[in-house]
Backbone as CSV, one residue per row, in Angstrom:
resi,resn,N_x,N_y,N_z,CA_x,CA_y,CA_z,C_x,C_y,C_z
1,UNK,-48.133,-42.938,0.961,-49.090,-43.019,-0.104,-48.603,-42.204,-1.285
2,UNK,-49.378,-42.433,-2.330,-48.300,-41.638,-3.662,-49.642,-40.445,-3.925
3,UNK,-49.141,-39.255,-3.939,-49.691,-38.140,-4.665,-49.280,-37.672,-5.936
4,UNK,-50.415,-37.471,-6.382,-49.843,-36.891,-7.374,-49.200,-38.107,-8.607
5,UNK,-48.318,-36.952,-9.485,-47.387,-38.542,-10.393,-46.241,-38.775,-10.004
6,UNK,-45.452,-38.294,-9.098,-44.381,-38.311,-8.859,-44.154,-37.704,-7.094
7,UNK,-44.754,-37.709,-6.097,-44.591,-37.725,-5.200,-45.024,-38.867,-4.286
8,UNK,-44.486,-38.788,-3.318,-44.781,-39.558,-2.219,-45.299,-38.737,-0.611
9,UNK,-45.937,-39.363,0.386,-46.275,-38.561,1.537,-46.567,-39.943,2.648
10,UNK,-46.497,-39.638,3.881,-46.632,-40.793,4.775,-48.605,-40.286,5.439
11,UNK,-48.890,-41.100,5.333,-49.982,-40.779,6.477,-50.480,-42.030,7.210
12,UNK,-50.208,-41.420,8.456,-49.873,-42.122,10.016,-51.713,-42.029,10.856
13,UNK,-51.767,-43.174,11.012,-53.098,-43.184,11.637,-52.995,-43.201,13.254
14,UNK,-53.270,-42.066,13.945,-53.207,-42.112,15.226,-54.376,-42.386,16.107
15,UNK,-54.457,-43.570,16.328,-55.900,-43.838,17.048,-56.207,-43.613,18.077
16,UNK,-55.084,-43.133,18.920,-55.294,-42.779,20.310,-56.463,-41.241,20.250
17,UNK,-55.855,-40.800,19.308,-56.448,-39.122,19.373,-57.773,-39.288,18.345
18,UNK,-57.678,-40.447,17.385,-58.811,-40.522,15.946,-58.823,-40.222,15.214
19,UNK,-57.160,-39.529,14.735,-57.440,-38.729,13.508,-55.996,-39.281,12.493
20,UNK,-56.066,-39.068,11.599,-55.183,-38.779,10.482,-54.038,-37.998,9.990
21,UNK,-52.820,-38.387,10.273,-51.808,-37.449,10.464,-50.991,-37.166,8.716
22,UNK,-51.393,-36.744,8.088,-50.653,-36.624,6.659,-49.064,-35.797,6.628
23,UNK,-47.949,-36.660,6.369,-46.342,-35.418,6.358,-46.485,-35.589,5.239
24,UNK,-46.220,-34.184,5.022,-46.262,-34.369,3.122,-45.360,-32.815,3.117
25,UNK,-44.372,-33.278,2.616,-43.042,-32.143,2.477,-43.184,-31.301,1.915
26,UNK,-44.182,-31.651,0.553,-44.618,-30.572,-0.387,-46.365,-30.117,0.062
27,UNK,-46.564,-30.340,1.179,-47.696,-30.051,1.557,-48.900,-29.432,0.342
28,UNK,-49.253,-30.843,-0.536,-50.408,-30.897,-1.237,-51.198,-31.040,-0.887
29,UNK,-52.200,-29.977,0.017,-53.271,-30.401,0.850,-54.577,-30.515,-0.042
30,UNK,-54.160,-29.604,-1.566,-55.509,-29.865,-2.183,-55.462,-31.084,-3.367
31,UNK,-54.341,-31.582,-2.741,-54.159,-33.184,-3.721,-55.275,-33.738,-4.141
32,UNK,-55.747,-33.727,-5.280,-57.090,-35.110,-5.483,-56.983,-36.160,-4.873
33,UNK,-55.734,-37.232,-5.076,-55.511,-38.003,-4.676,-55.796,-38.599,-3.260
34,UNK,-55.976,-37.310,-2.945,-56.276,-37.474,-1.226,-57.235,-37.566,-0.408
35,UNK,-57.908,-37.282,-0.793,-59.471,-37.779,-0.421,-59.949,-39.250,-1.244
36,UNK,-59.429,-39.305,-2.315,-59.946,-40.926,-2.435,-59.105,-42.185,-1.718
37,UNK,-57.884,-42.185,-1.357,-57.246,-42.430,-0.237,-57.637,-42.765,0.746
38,UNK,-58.131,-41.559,1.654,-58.747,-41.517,2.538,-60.127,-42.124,2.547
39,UNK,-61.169,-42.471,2.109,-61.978,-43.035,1.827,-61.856,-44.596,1.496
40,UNK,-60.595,-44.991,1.172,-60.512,-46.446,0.837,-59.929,-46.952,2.296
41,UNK,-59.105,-45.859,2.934,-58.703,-46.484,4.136,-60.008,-46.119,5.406
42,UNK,-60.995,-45.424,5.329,-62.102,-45.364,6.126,-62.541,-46.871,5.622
43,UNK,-63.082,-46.982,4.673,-63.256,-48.375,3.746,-63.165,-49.428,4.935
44,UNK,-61.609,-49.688,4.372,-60.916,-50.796,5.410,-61.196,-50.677,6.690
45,UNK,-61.094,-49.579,7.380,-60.971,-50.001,8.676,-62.161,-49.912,9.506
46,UNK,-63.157,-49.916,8.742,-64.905,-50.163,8.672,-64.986,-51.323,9.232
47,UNK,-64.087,-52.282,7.770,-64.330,-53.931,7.469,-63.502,-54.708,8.910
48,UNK,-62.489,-53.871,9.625,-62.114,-54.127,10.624,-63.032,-53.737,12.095
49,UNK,-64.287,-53.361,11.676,-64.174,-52.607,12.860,-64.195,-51.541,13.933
50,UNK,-63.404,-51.071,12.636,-63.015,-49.212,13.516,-63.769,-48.197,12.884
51,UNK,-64.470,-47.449,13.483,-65.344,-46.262,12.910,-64.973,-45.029,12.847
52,UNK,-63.909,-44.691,11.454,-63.094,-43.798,11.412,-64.143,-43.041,10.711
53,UNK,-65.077,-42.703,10.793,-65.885,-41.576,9.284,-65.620,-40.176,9.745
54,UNK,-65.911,-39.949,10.940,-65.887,-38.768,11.903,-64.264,-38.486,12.241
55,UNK,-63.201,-39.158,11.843,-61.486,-38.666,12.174,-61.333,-37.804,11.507
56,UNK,-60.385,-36.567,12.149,-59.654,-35.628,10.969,-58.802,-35.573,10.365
57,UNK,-58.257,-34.887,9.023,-57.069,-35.157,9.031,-56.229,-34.101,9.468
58,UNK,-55.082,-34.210,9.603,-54.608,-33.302,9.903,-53.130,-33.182,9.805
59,UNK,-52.348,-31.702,9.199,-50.721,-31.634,8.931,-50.254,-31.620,9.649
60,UNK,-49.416,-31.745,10.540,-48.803,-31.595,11.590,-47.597,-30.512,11.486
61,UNK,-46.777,-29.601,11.727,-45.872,-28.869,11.311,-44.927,-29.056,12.707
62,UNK,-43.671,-29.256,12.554,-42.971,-29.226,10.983,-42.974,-30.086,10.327
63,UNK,-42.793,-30.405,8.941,-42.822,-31.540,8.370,-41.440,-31.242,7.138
64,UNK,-40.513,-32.855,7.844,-39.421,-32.408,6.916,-38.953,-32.699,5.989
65,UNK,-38.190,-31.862,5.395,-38.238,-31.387,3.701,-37.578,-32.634,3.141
């Protein structure tokens, strides 16, 4: 997903566990970007189905550079 104006970050949906895995190298956890994100993909996977409102997110460490 793109943060920011010039970064990039992966976030990996792990459904086994329910939560939200964000690698983000530059670990922008207080990204704006990131919570509206997250909300468009709760969104979607509503319209599918899946009742993500209650998942966390979460950094995982290490995350590489």
């Amino acid at each position: 997903m793109h943060v920011g104006t010039n970064h990039w970050a992966l976030l990996v949906i792990n459904i086994k566990e329910k939560e939200f895995h964000m690698h983000d190298s530059l670990r922008t956890k207080d990204d704006r970007d990131i919570p509206q994100y997250m909300e468009e993909l709760r969104r979607y996977m509503k319209s599918k189905h899946i009742d993500a409102e209650n998942w966390s997110l979460r950094y995982p460490d290490p995350c590489p550079q």
